[in-house]
Amino acid sequence: MTSSKSSRWSEHTIRRRVQFYELDSAGIVHFSNFFRYMEEAEHALWRAAGLSISPPDGAVGFPRVNATFDYRRPLRFEDEVDIRIRVVALSRRTIRYACTVSVGEAVAAEGQMTIVCVRMGVEPLEAVSIPEAIASRFEAVAADA
Amino acid sequence: MTSSKSSRWSEHTIRRRVQFYELDSAGIVHFSNFFRYMEEAEHALWRAAGLSISPPDGAVGFPRVNATFDYRRPLRFEDEVDIRIRVVALSRRTIRYACTVSVGEAVAAEGQMTIVCVRMGVEPLEAVSIPEAIASRFEAVAADA
Amino acid sequence: MTSSKSSRWSEHTIRRRVQFYELDSAGIVHFSNFFRYMEEAEHALWRAAGLSISPPDGAVGFPRVNATFDYRRPLRFEDEVDIRIRVVALSRRTIRYACTVSVGEAVAAEGQMTIVCVRMGVEPLEAVSIPEAIASRFEAVAADA
Amino acid sequence: MTSSKSSRWSEHTIRRRVQFYELDSAGIVHFSNFFRYMEEAEHALWRAAGLSISPPDGAVGFPRVNATFDYRRPLRFEDEVDIRIRVVALSRRTIRYACTVSVGEAVAAEGQMTIVCVRMGVEPLEAVSIPEAIASRFEAVAADA
């Protein structure tokens, strides 16, 4: 969804079905997979904004510096899940997202994730400014929006 | 490691090697896999305490209510990783852990995770007291210990 | 796709995008994930046929007895992949599938998988006849169709 | 294990415990994870032979051209599993392995996998001769050894 005054992107929602290999032996989605769901929505947001987070020969990468989820209800086999991600903070070198995972009206989990821009192929990792071609495509919204 | 005055367990460390299938295309362990590492150490702690967190025909289960990681340095292929987990809070129905992932002296990531005791096979999930046979095996230590 | 003379299902194709967490450090989809893709298409075939392969309180389950893939070309980040699965043999207790994974016209991999019907909750696993309500929904086609 | 007349390696066995996140909702190891187990043993064989299959700045890589498993018995939570891998064919550009996964005396699954040597960073993939420093470390044994 693009904001009203610009072509900057703040949020995106994907819908996907719970797959069998994502379940644990209790028959619910393993808690580690919510982080994969959040990343899946993040990359779809970047595509919606006309970008790839990991293009061939990209000069920068975006490792995660923090990731967290609060779990409210389990997800089960073949549930159709909405994964909504929002940009909630945008600094020179970092982007922070909030994420809501839900089935219909029922919220299953809420997460946050912060990523940092680094130069590719440099060790140790060195934070650099987010290139303007990327930063100019996003705009932060309130976390509780 | 058992505390000095009792047979209660507070922490445990496992060492394991980074596997190829845990890497992402940047050649570092995918951030979601740290949550699997933390759980692997948790289950080893339970085994050290003489328990299984998911025995056949167990009456209770332990879904996660929160999980978080702060990432400091990447892990690479074949790194030998120490995953240390500590019980940092123990309430009637929940256990909170802190986890440190390191390679030698270098800390790669620090996490926390809270689990809640629920009756198996009941929907929706219903929190119940941790059975004494389990609660009596653990003891909380300070998070910064 | 249903066959012309009946309401029996023989094949199904899903399209999905390669996710970042499915890549390995060579930047290509890890070979183990093709088996998850094949299963994803299998379960979509069952849904297309009006079934769930793992319903709540199901009386039977379908463990795999064999699975194989031949890999022809790598899949890369954000590739849009077609996963086509066909029922190529249907016996009293087993179903055999063939699967083709492709990007546009280019075939990335070809696989096969055989599943067997077992009674749920019985150990050791005991093969039983596929229930008529399931068997009647499928029809085998030639493997090279 | 090194053969009696040389310093060439033909097989290796690792022991590891089934992890919770490897299970599916039937409480057994998901069939796709056996391919990860086989790879884990392969890489341990290479380390035993003094090699890394994916060293930093390696000139060649080893994508898989075929992988297959036959499943005999399920693996369950916390099972201690032996994964034995053997080199069963060694050609100028390819290596073929056989793999047996077992718990104690009981065989859970038997697999095979063929890998091909390719130049790194070249697209499309181009098969090249296995470097002598690698080929000289391995020796094929009979598949039924």
XYZ file of C-alpha atoms in Angstrom:
580
model
C 0.000 0.000 0.000
C 1.513 3.302 -0.973
C 1.011 6.384 1.185
C -1.256 9.103 -0.095
C 1.324 11.831 -0.733
C 4.149 9.885 -2.292
C 5.231 6.687 -3.920
C 6.826 5.449 -0.705
C 5.813 2.081 0.725
C 5.024 1.469 4.370
C 3.297 -1.874 4.532
C 2.328 -5.022 2.727
C 0.260 -8.130 3.460
C 0.718 -11.580 2.004
C -1.658 -14.516 2.334
C -0.259 -18.023 2.334
C -1.276 -21.417 3.560
C 0.402 -23.308 6.423
C 2.467 -26.122 4.938
C 2.831 -29.589 6.474
C 6.607 -29.303 6.848
C 6.156 -26.167 8.981
C 4.294 -28.038 11.726
C 5.804 -29.564 14.829
C 4.711 -32.749 16.556
C 2.004 -30.863 18.445
C 0.401 -30.183 15.067
C 1.073 -26.432 15.222
C 3.467 -24.235 13.249
C 6.908 -24.392 14.875
C 7.694 -21.059 16.526
C 10.875 -20.596 14.462
C 8.832 -20.544 11.251
C 7.053 -17.305 12.197
C 10.406 -15.580 11.597
C 10.429 -17.064 8.097
C 6.868 -15.842 7.558
C 7.898 -12.330 8.653
C 10.841 -12.376 6.238
C 8.620 -13.679 3.434
C 6.326 -10.670 3.923
C 9.334 -8.318 4.122
C 10.664 -9.497 0.768
C 7.191 -9.194 -0.783
C 7.041 -5.603 0.537
C 10.369 -4.867 -1.179
C 9.111 -6.401 -4.419
C 5.915 -4.310 -4.156
C 8.215 -1.282 -3.848
C 10.055 -2.346 -7.001
C 13.112 -3.739 -5.211
C 14.820 -7.032 -4.453
C 16.439 -7.312 -1.022
C 19.088 -9.622 -2.482
C 19.696 -8.870 -6.165
C 22.465 -10.626 -8.094
C 25.662 -8.589 -7.611
C 24.034 -6.323 -5.024
C 26.504 -4.002 -3.289
C 24.776 -4.122 0.088
C 23.062 -6.713 2.266
C 20.616 -6.521 5.169
C 21.438 -8.853 8.074
C 19.051 -8.869 10.996
C 20.137 -7.246 14.289
C 17.067 -8.189 16.293
C 13.963 -10.322 15.830
C 11.143 -11.085 18.241
C 7.696 -12.670 18.284
C 4.867 -12.845 20.828
C 2.678 -15.864 20.204
C -1.080 -15.671 20.942
C -2.762 -18.597 19.134
C -1.352 -21.594 17.299
C -1.501 -21.982 13.520
C -2.593 -25.349 12.159
C -2.252 -27.359 8.934
C -3.739 -25.664 5.896
C -4.727 -22.499 7.779
C -4.817 -19.518 5.430
C -2.609 -16.956 7.126
C -2.318 -13.209 6.567
C 1.142 -11.835 7.268
C 1.139 -8.034 7.461
C 4.429 -6.164 7.702
C 4.891 -2.450 8.328
C 7.966 -0.217 8.326
C 7.845 1.364 11.779
C 11.241 3.072 11.880
C 13.693 4.101 9.213
C 17.106 5.458 10.157
C 20.203 6.146 8.068
C 21.445 2.563 8.381
C 18.525 0.541 9.772
C 14.912 -0.396 9.112
C 12.574 -1.640 11.801
C 9.432 -3.601 10.973
C 6.357 -4.683 12.903
C 4.506 -7.793 11.781
C 1.093 -9.251 12.534
C 0.252 -12.855 11.687
C -3.460 -13.634 11.665
C -6.114 -16.059 10.471
C -9.206 -14.061 9.594
C -9.779 -11.696 12.519
C -7.797 -13.775 15.006
C -4.251 -12.588 15.658
C -1.867 -15.526 15.963
C 1.363 -13.626 16.652
C 2.969 -10.199 16.619
C 6.613 -9.628 15.820
C 9.279 -7.007 15.272
C 12.533 -7.144 13.347
C 15.385 -4.681 12.777
C 17.744 -4.947 9.832
C 20.965 -3.064 9.132
C 22.573 -2.163 5.821
C 26.088 -3.612 5.352
C 28.571 -3.616 2.523
C 28.592 -7.033 0.806
C 31.644 -9.231 1.037
C 33.361 -7.255 3.800
C 34.404 -8.953 7.027
C 33.689 -8.158 9.759
C 30.302 -6.747 8.800
C 30.420 -2.957 8.411
C 27.230 -0.887 8.634
C 26.801 1.655 5.855
C 24.090 4.109 4.824
C 21.087 2.603 3.092
C 21.435 3.563 -0.599
C 19.077 6.394 -1.574
C 17.497 4.216 -4.277
C 16.294 1.936 -1.479
C 15.640 4.400 1.364
C 13.552 6.618 -0.909
C 11.113 3.770 -1.525
C 10.008 3.358 2.108
C 8.349 5.485 4.741
C 7.773 4.629 8.395
C 4.323 4.458 9.926
C 3.325 4.274 13.578
C 3.901 0.825 15.082
C 0.322 0.625 16.322
C -1.183 1.719 13.010
C 25.156 -27.755 35.818
C 23.361 -28.429 39.070
C 23.238 -25.772 41.784
C 25.342 -26.310 44.887
C 22.563 -26.882 47.422
C 20.151 -29.042 45.487
C 19.643 -31.267 42.498
C 17.892 -28.512 40.580
C 19.159 -27.496 37.139
C 19.636 -23.922 36.014
C 21.731 -24.070 32.897
C 23.257 -26.194 30.206
C 25.602 -25.707 27.253
C 25.724 -27.718 24.064
C 28.394 -27.543 21.376
C 27.437 -28.245 17.775
C 28.716 -27.438 14.352
C 26.998 -25.140 11.860
C 25.449 -27.266 9.116
C 25.350 -26.332 5.432
C 21.556 -26.377 5.269
C 21.388 -23.758 8.047
C 23.172 -21.120 5.943
C 21.556 -18.500 3.773
C 22.832 -17.151 0.471
C 25.077 -14.680 2.294
C 26.917 -17.713 3.684
C 25.796 -17.059 7.264
C 23.369 -18.945 9.502
C 19.825 -17.791 8.721
C 18.460 -15.754 11.644
C 15.490 -18.102 12.116
C 17.835 -20.982 12.903
C 19.100 -19.356 16.112
C 15.651 -20.092 17.552
C 16.162 -23.757 16.671
C 19.589 -23.663 18.322
C 18.024 -22.166 21.483
C 15.382 -24.909 21.531
C 18.013 -27.597 20.943
C 19.862 -26.371 24.056
C 16.593 -26.179 26.015
C 15.775 -29.809 25.277
C 19.320 -30.864 26.183
C 18.897 -29.004 29.515
C 15.701 -30.979 30.163
C 17.470 -34.243 29.333
C 20.336 -33.285 31.668
C 17.664 -32.801 34.346
C 16.305 -36.281 33.641
C 13.272 -35.103 31.671
C 11.907 -35.070 28.136
C 9.989 -31.944 27.133
C 7.800 -34.051 24.819
C 7.504 -37.617 26.113
C 5.175 -40.119 24.417
C 1.735 -39.712 25.997
C 2.797 -36.642 27.977
C -0.105 -34.891 29.713
C 1.268 -31.382 29.206
C 3.060 -29.444 26.489
C 5.135 -26.256 26.455
C 4.303 -23.868 23.590
C 6.346 -20.698 23.342
C 4.732 -17.365 24.272
C 7.691 -15.168 23.328
C 11.058 -15.574 21.646
C 13.688 -12.978 20.780
C 17.284 -12.754 19.590
C 19.821 -9.949 19.285
C 22.424 -10.759 16.656
C 26.027 -9.554 17.101
C 28.218 -11.553 14.706
C 27.391 -13.990 11.926
C 27.979 -17.734 12.186
C 29.606 -19.448 9.218
C 29.827 -22.957 7.734
C 31.421 -25.512 10.059
C 31.823 -23.055 12.954
C 31.793 -24.887 16.279
C 29.131 -23.111 18.277
C 28.445 -23.122 22.018
C 24.792 -22.644 22.902
C 24.304 -21.871 26.592
C 20.823 -21.755 28.045
C 19.831 -20.627 31.536
C 16.528 -20.659 33.399
C 16.092 -17.013 34.409
C 12.521 -17.070 35.709
C 10.253 -19.839 36.913
C 6.610 -19.117 37.734
C 3.712 -21.422 38.433
C 2.881 -21.828 34.739
C 5.865 -20.417 32.816
C 9.612 -20.763 32.391
C 11.802 -18.013 30.964
C 15.223 -18.761 29.508
C 18.187 -16.645 28.447
C 20.508 -18.010 25.779
C 23.978 -17.071 24.565
C 25.334 -18.360 21.261
C 29.103 -18.046 20.884
C 32.137 -19.277 18.975
C 35.024 -19.445 21.409
C 35.026 -16.144 23.297
C 33.054 -14.266 20.637
C 29.336 -13.873 21.338
C 27.301 -14.312 18.145
C 23.820 -13.735 19.569
C 21.813 -13.439 22.779
C 18.236 -14.576 23.091
C 15.347 -15.038 25.474
C 12.343 -17.347 25.318
C 9.281 -17.876 27.533
C 7.287 -21.098 27.514
C 3.958 -21.895 29.143
C 2.598 -25.193 30.406
C -0.644 -26.309 28.705
C -2.796 -29.401 28.910
C -2.227 -31.604 25.847
C -5.009 -32.077 23.340
C -7.214 -29.274 24.642
C -8.391 -26.496 22.344
C -8.048 -23.597 22.738
C -4.778 -23.899 24.622
C -5.310 -23.742 28.393
C -2.453 -22.804 30.715
C -2.028 -25.101 33.705
C 0.456 -25.397 36.568
C 3.776 -26.966 35.690
C 3.685 -30.478 37.218
C 5.781 -30.704 40.386
C 7.878 -33.516 38.850
C 9.062 -30.971 36.291
C 9.112 -27.722 38.299
C 11.142 -29.358 41.059
C 13.965 -30.101 38.631
C 14.721 -26.462 37.742
C 15.832 -23.340 39.562
C 16.130 -19.824 38.179
C 19.394 -17.922 38.152
C 20.022 -14.244 37.443
C 19.751 -13.383 33.744
C 23.185 -11.738 33.723
C 24.892 -14.630 35.542
C -7.237 -30.641 -13.486
C -9.953 -33.247 -13.566
C -9.976 -35.952 -16.217
C -12.559 -35.669 -18.978
C -14.722 -38.688 -18.139
C -14.911 -38.523 -14.385
C -14.451 -36.435 -11.310
C -11.176 -38.143 -10.484
C -8.025 -36.074 -10.131
C -4.705 -36.982 -11.688
C -2.578 -33.873 -11.533
C -2.184 -30.393 -10.183
C 0.261 -27.515 -10.591
C 1.093 -24.840 -8.065
C 3.131 -21.699 -8.670
C 5.170 -20.243 -5.862
C 8.166 -18.028 -5.441
C 11.552 -19.172 -4.123
C 11.971 -17.835 -0.598
C 15.243 -16.538 0.852
C 15.311 -19.117 3.649
C 15.213 -21.926 1.061
C 18.571 -20.947 -0.452
C 21.940 -22.329 0.490
C 25.225 -20.453 0.566
C 25.694 -21.010 -3.175
C 22.582 -18.875 -3.676
C 20.499 -21.774 -5.002
C 17.585 -23.673 -3.464
C 18.927 -26.365 -1.144
C 18.295 -29.796 -2.667
C 16.298 -30.969 0.366
C 13.707 -28.253 -0.249
C 12.606 -29.770 -3.566
C 11.048 -32.558 -1.488
C 9.075 -29.929 0.426
C 7.987 -28.373 -2.869
C 6.794 -31.789 -4.106
C 4.826 -32.312 -0.896
C 3.361 -28.808 -1.126
C 2.028 -29.653 -4.599
C 0.755 -33.045 -3.365
C -1.299 -31.440 -0.608
C -2.650 -28.844 -3.045
C -3.695 -31.724 -5.338
C -5.567 -33.317 -2.433
C -7.281 -30.016 -1.628
C -8.233 -29.634 -5.306
C -9.800 -33.095 -5.014
C -11.772 -31.961 -1.966
C -9.559 -33.725 0.582
C -7.057 -32.957 3.304
C -4.140 -35.367 3.610
C -4.003 -34.722 7.356
C -7.446 -33.780 8.697
C -8.021 -33.325 12.441
C -8.865 -36.761 13.890
C -8.085 -38.530 10.615
C -8.096 -42.341 10.902
C -5.247 -42.880 8.435
C -1.949 -41.229 7.580
C 0.345 -41.330 4.550
C 4.045 -41.710 5.378
C 6.487 -41.716 2.477
C 8.174 -44.980 1.489
C 10.406 -43.539 -1.228
C 11.315 -40.114 -2.549
C 13.791 -39.123 -5.259
C 14.809 -36.086 -7.305
C 17.001 -35.555 -10.348
C 18.305 -32.014 -10.479
C 18.855 -30.291 -13.833
C 19.144 -26.537 -13.180
C 19.396 -24.524 -9.992
C 16.563 -22.363 -8.672
C 17.466 -18.867 -7.462
C 16.033 -16.207 -5.146
C 12.595 -14.955 -6.174
C 12.284 -17.347 -9.129
C 8.636 -18.105 -9.867
C 8.461 -21.864 -9.862
C 5.807 -24.207 -11.257
C 5.498 -27.478 -9.353
C 3.420 -30.035 -11.242
C 2.475 -33.274 -9.560
C 0.786 -36.274 -11.192
C -0.584 -39.525 -9.785
C 1.283 -42.166 -11.815
C 0.304 -45.308 -9.910
C -2.501 -46.118 -7.532
C -2.587 -49.466 -5.743
C -4.730 -50.702 -2.866
C -2.398 -49.263 -0.235
C -0.031 -46.911 -2.076
C 0.042 -43.873 -4.328
C 2.996 -42.976 -6.530
C 3.520 -39.468 -7.857
C 5.771 -37.901 -10.461
C 6.725 -34.261 -10.083
C 8.257 -31.670 -12.390
C 9.693 -28.421 -11.050
C 10.194 -25.726 -13.669
C 10.697 -22.015 -14.255
C 8.861 -21.088 -17.414
C 9.866 -23.677 -20.012
C 13.061 -24.712 -18.222
C 12.827 -27.878 -16.141
C 14.762 -27.520 -12.890
C 14.142 -30.966 -11.425
C 12.083 -34.136 -11.777
C 11.033 -36.252 -8.830
C 9.009 -39.244 -7.759
C 7.466 -40.135 -4.414
C 5.520 -43.129 -3.109
C 3.238 -42.922 -0.088
C 1.519 -45.696 1.848
C -1.710 -45.624 3.805
C -1.311 -46.521 7.499
C -3.637 -46.597 10.457
C -3.032 -43.565 12.700
C -1.601 -44.043 16.171
C -0.549 -47.664 15.680
C 3.049 -48.739 16.270
C 4.818 -50.149 14.400
C 3.265 -48.628 11.282
C 0.717 -50.955 9.680
C -0.264 -50.557 6.017
C -4.007 -50.597 5.365
C -6.227 -50.094 2.328
C -6.698 -46.523 1.208
C -10.250 -45.582 2.259
C -12.651 -45.545 -0.699
C -13.551 -41.899 -0.039
C -9.933 -41.079 -0.834
C -9.064 -43.673 -3.500
C -12.164 -42.771 -5.515
C -10.955 -39.190 -5.900
C -7.758 -40.048 -7.798
C -6.843 -41.705 -11.068
C -3.382 -42.597 -12.322
C -1.965 -41.212 -15.548
C 1.119 -42.262 -17.469
C 4.341 -41.073 -15.852
C 5.519 -39.445 -19.062
C 2.218 -37.673 -19.707
C 37.476 -44.898 8.433
C 40.550 -45.043 6.244
C 41.210 -48.060 4.035
C 43.996 -50.400 5.049
C 46.412 -49.710 2.184
C 46.145 -45.981 1.802
C 45.104 -42.719 3.356
C 41.955 -42.553 1.235
C 38.559 -42.289 2.885
C 35.547 -44.346 1.912
C 33.066 -43.969 4.723
C 32.127 -42.165 7.873
C 29.402 -42.444 10.517
C 27.980 -39.663 12.651
C 25.663 -40.023 15.620
C 23.182 -37.280 16.385
C 19.905 -36.902 18.178
C 16.577 -36.193 16.489
C 15.627 -32.579 17.187
C 12.089 -31.349 17.878
C 12.048 -29.007 14.884
C 12.767 -31.952 12.571
C 9.484 -33.697 13.427
C 6.224 -33.413 11.568
C 2.744 -33.444 13.050
C 2.727 -37.258 13.085
C 5.598 -37.050 15.586
C 8.134 -38.531 13.149
C 11.089 -36.970 11.348
C 9.844 -35.256 8.183
C 11.049 -37.188 5.131
C 12.854 -34.152 3.691
C 15.137 -34.035 6.718
C 16.749 -37.381 5.880
C 18.400 -35.586 2.955
C 19.829 -33.075 5.438
C 21.060 -35.941 7.605
C 22.788 -37.521 4.591
C 24.468 -34.207 3.757
C 25.513 -33.735 7.372
C 27.291 -37.107 7.251
C 28.827 -36.261 3.860
C 30.373 -33.068 5.194
C 31.653 -34.891 8.275
C 33.280 -37.461 5.932
C 35.009 -34.630 4.077
C 36.226 -33.127 7.364
C 37.505 -36.560 8.433
C 39.423 -36.603 5.141
C 40.929 -33.218 5.960
C 38.683 -31.244 3.602
C 35.840 -28.756 3.659
C 33.211 -29.169 0.939
C 32.611 -25.413 0.946
C 35.766 -23.549 2.004
C 35.885 -19.725 1.902
C 36.984 -18.717 -1.616
C 36.766 -22.306 -2.896
C 37.208 -22.584 -6.684
C 34.725 -25.437 -7.096
C 31.355 -26.419 -5.686
C 29.409 -29.686 -5.518
C 25.718 -29.389 -6.406
C 23.613 -32.519 -6.195
C 22.447 -34.201 -9.407
C 20.356 -36.926 -7.781
C 19.156 -37.808 -4.290
C 16.891 -40.612 -3.126
C 15.730 -42.281 0.068
C 13.812 -45.448 0.871
C 12.093 -45.197 4.241
C 11.689 -48.286 6.434
C 10.885 -47.122 9.974
C 10.081 -43.718 11.401
C 12.477 -41.750 13.599
C 11.052 -40.146 16.725
C 11.899 -37.293 19.109
C 15.246 -37.685 20.862
C 16.142 -40.905 19.035
C 19.914 -41.310 18.796
C 20.540 -41.876 15.119
C 23.586 -43.266 13.314
C 24.093 -41.865 9.832
C 26.639 -43.857 7.832
C 27.796 -42.579 4.474
C 29.996 -44.429 1.962
C 31.587 -43.375 -1.317
C 30.270 -45.989 -3.767
C 31.428 -44.483 -7.063
C 34.039 -41.911 -7.956
C 34.336 -40.644 -11.526
C 36.309 -37.761 -12.989
C 33.564 -35.257 -12.239
C 31.136 -36.987 -9.877
C 30.934 -38.754 -6.537
C 28.134 -41.136 -5.601
C 27.328 -41.966 -1.996
C 25.187 -44.553 -0.253
C 23.770 -43.751 3.168
C 22.192 -45.810 5.921
C 20.234 -44.176 8.747
C 19.688 -46.392 11.767
C 18.798 -46.463 15.452
C 20.823 -49.205 17.065
C 20.411 -52.278 14.843
C 17.189 -51.064 13.218
C 17.599 -49.477 9.794
C 15.303 -46.451 9.410
C 16.185 -45.477 5.849
C 18.636 -46.047 3.004
C 19.629 -43.355 0.561
C 21.882 -42.499 -2.356
C 23.172 -39.170 -3.620
C 25.325 -38.107 -6.566
C 27.219 -34.837 -6.621
C 29.057 -33.145 -9.489
C 32.044 -30.826 -9.407
C 31.367 -27.379 -10.929
C 33.372 -24.193 -11.247
C 32.184 -21.623 -8.697
C 30.471 -18.455 -9.886
C 29.910 -19.610 -13.457
C 26.434 -19.630 -14.974
C 25.052 -21.900 -16.236
C 26.717 -24.536 -14.066
C 29.680 -26.137 -15.844
C 30.967 -29.554 -14.742
C 34.731 -29.756 -14.296
C 37.175 -32.399 -13.083
C 37.323 -32.898 -9.347
C 40.618 -31.297 -8.231
C 43.284 -33.894 -7.469
C 43.667 -32.584 -3.913
C 40.075 -33.682 -3.333
C 39.810 -36.803 -5.531
C 42.976 -38.250 -4.003
C 41.383 -38.239 -0.547
C 38.529 -40.623 -1.408
C 38.169 -44.204 -2.610
C 34.970 -45.982 -3.634
C 33.748 -49.111 -1.873
C 31.025 -51.534 -2.900
C 27.525 -50.154 -2.331
C 26.525 -53.181 -0.327
C 29.628 -53.177 1.873
